[in-house]
Amino acid sequence: MKFVIGGLLILALVALWYFFGLFVGRLRLSRRLAQSRSYRLGAGSDEDSRSFVGDYHDGLNSRNFDISINIDGDDSRPGLDSDEVRIIMAAQGVSFDKARLIRQQQLMKHNGIDPATGLSLDPKAVTFSS
């Protein structure tokens, strides 16, 4: 009985530690976004649109593709190469993840790769099956 109570206590402490870490991380992200110029003014400058903060505000973020880590980590890169994704989202009314998938499939077709199988569309290509 002591082992069961001890195990439950340890499990509860680990869960508490995990959720506390998630809360603190989101709190830091919220503060960083509040400090960003585009968030305070409601309209981003050209510099803001080429950053992870600008991409975050434009909705280019999801559970599958989380850029909050880049924002929180002071990533100095210019942000996502996202113009095509934004156009697909606006034209087709799809989510960020779906627009990324559509863009990737278009790139594969453009480069002669079947998006469904990942195999080359070149008639001279030789493949081996097991």
Tab-separated table of C-alpha atoms in Angstrom:
chain	number	residue	atom	x	y	z
A	1	MET	CA	0.000	0.000	0.000
A	2	LYS	CA	2.894	2.342	0.782
A	3	PHE	CA	4.334	1.747	-2.679
A	4	VAL	CA	1.040	2.607	-4.377
A	5	ILE	CA	0.680	5.883	-2.463
A	6	GLY	CA	4.339	6.725	-3.054
A	7	GLY	CA	3.998	5.976	-6.771
A	8	LEU	CA	0.889	8.112	-7.068
A	9	LEU	CA	2.617	10.944	-5.227
A	10	ILE	CA	5.613	10.781	-7.584
A	11	LEU	CA	3.300	10.643	-10.600
A	12	ALA	CA	1.381	13.681	-9.357
A	13	LEU	CA	4.618	15.624	-8.797
A	14	VAL	CA	5.893	14.808	-12.290
A	15	ALA	CA	2.565	15.860	-13.847
A	16	LEU	CA	2.592	19.095	-11.836
A	17	TRP	CA	6.169	19.833	-12.934
A	18	TYR	CA	5.297	19.154	-16.579
A	19	PHE	CA	2.206	21.381	-16.653
A	20	PHE	CA	4.007	24.124	-14.734
A	21	GLY	CA	6.732	24.083	-17.397
A	22	LEU	CA	4.120	24.391	-20.164
A	23	PHE	CA	2.474	27.316	-18.378
A	24	VAL	CA	5.756	29.167	-17.821
A	25	GLY	CA	6.779	28.643	-21.453
A	26	ARG	CA	3.489	30.065	-22.746
A	27	LEU	CA	3.747	32.967	-20.308
A	28	ARG	CA	7.219	33.851	-21.625
A	29	LEU	CA	5.947	33.639	-25.204
A	30	SER	CA	3.029	35.943	-24.406
A	31	ARG	CA	5.376	38.494	-22.863
A	32	ARG	CA	7.711	38.384	-25.861
A	33	LEU	CA	4.815	38.828	-28.277
A	34	ALA	CA	3.466	41.720	-26.221
A	35	GLN	CA	6.860	43.401	-26.441
A	36	SER	CA	7.074	43.023	-30.204
A	37	ARG	CA	6.307	46.145	-32.196
A	38	SER	CA	3.825	44.460	-34.522
A	39	TYR	CA	1.761	43.148	-31.617
A	40	ARG	CA	1.534	46.530	-29.863
A	41	LEU	CA	0.755	48.589	-32.955
A	42	GLY	CA	-1.583	46.085	-34.553
A	43	ALA	CA	0.210	46.354	-37.888
A	44	GLY	CA	3.590	44.941	-38.697
A	45	SER	CA	6.372	46.728	-40.489
A	46	ASP	CA	8.294	45.111	-43.332
A	47	GLU	CA	10.907	44.028	-40.785
A	48	ASP	CA	8.239	42.434	-38.574
A	49	SER	CA	6.701	40.537	-41.496
A	50	ARG	CA	10.060	38.867	-42.131
A	51	SER	CA	10.395	37.530	-38.595
A	52	PHE	CA	9.047	34.601	-36.627
A	53	VAL	CA	6.924	37.049	-34.604
A	54	GLY	CA	5.314	38.349	-37.803
A	55	ASP	CA	4.739	34.794	-39.024
A	56	TYR	CA	3.166	33.885	-35.680
A	57	HIS	CA	0.766	36.841	-35.909
A	58	ASP	CA	-0.113	35.902	-39.495
A	59	GLY	CA	-1.303	32.474	-38.317
A	60	LEU	CA	1.670	30.513	-39.632
A	61	ASN	CA	1.835	28.305	-36.574
A	62	SER	CA	0.155	25.091	-35.462
A	63	ARG	CA	0.574	22.221	-33.043
A	64	ASN	CA	2.391	20.326	-35.789
A	65	PHE	CA	4.651	23.261	-36.704
A	66	ASP	CA	5.237	25.337	-33.571
A	67	ILE	CA	7.415	28.415	-34.124
A	68	SER	CA	6.977	29.711	-30.569
A	69	ILE	CA	10.236	27.926	-29.714
A	70	ASN	CA	12.004	30.101	-32.302
A	71	ILE	CA	10.456	33.252	-30.836
A	72	ASP	CA	11.226	32.291	-27.255
A	73	GLY	CA	14.798	31.335	-28.172
A	74	ASP	CA	15.615	34.691	-29.831
A	75	ASP	CA	16.141	32.998	-33.195
A	76	SER	CA	17.908	35.550	-35.398
A	77	ARG	CA	16.925	33.970	-38.725
A	78	PRO	CA	14.518	35.975	-40.897
A	79	GLY	CA	11.475	33.747	-40.327
A	80	LEU	CA	9.626	31.357	-42.591
A	81	ASP	CA	9.791	31.374	-46.380
A	82	SER	CA	6.035	31.598	-46.366
A	83	ASP	CA	4.730	33.748	-49.199
A	84	GLU	CA	3.458	30.736	-51.159
A	85	VAL	CA	1.839	29.256	-48.047
A	86	ARG	CA	0.053	32.554	-47.327
A	87	ILE	CA	-1.239	32.695	-50.909
A	88	ILE	CA	-2.556	29.111	-50.713
A	89	MET	CA	-4.221	29.804	-47.361
A	90	ALA	CA	-5.975	32.893	-48.730
A	91	ALA	CA	-6.940	31.434	-52.119
A	92	GLN	CA	-8.185	28.049	-50.937
A	93	GLY	CA	-9.310	28.921	-47.397
A	94	VAL	CA	-7.299	26.126	-45.789
A	95	SER	CA	-5.371	25.868	-42.544
A	96	PHE	CA	-1.645	26.455	-42.223
A	97	ASP	CA	-0.879	22.722	-42.085
A	98	LYS	CA	-3.015	21.961	-45.151
A	99	ALA	CA	-1.423	24.850	-47.079
A	100	ARG	CA	2.052	23.513	-46.218
A	101	LEU	CA	1.008	20.074	-47.508
A	102	ILE	CA	-0.382	21.536	-50.748
A	103	ARG	CA	2.808	23.567	-51.280
A	104	GLN	CA	4.994	20.521	-50.680
A	105	GLN	CA	2.958	18.445	-53.129
A	106	GLN	CA	3.250	21.205	-55.746
A	107	LEU	CA	7.025	21.315	-55.263
A	108	MET	CA	7.236	17.545	-55.635
A	109	LYS	CA	5.228	17.625	-58.891
A	110	HIS	CA	7.382	20.474	-60.187
A	111	ASN	CA	10.506	18.410	-59.488
A	112	GLY	CA	9.150	15.285	-61.198
A	113	ILE	CA	8.181	13.352	-58.069
A	114	ASP	CA	4.809	11.691	-57.524
A	115	PRO	CA	3.422	13.219	-54.291
A	116	ALA	CA	1.383	10.098	-53.515
A	117	THR	CA	4.283	7.634	-53.676
A	118	GLY	CA	7.436	9.736	-53.494
A	119	LEU	CA	8.770	7.982	-56.595
A	120	SER	CA	10.245	9.676	-59.637
A	121	LEU	CA	7.923	10.359	-62.562
A	122	ASP	CA	10.833	10.079	-64.988
A	123	PRO	CA	10.131	7.150	-67.361
A	124	LYS	CA	13.854	6.324	-67.336
A	125	ALA	CA	13.930	5.922	-63.558
A	126	VAL	CA	14.634	2.430	-62.267
A	127	THR	CA	13.279	1.300	-58.905
A	128	PHE	CA	13.741	-1.928	-57.024
A	129	SER	CA	11.082	-3.491	-54.874
A	130	SER	CA	11.753	-5.984	-52.132
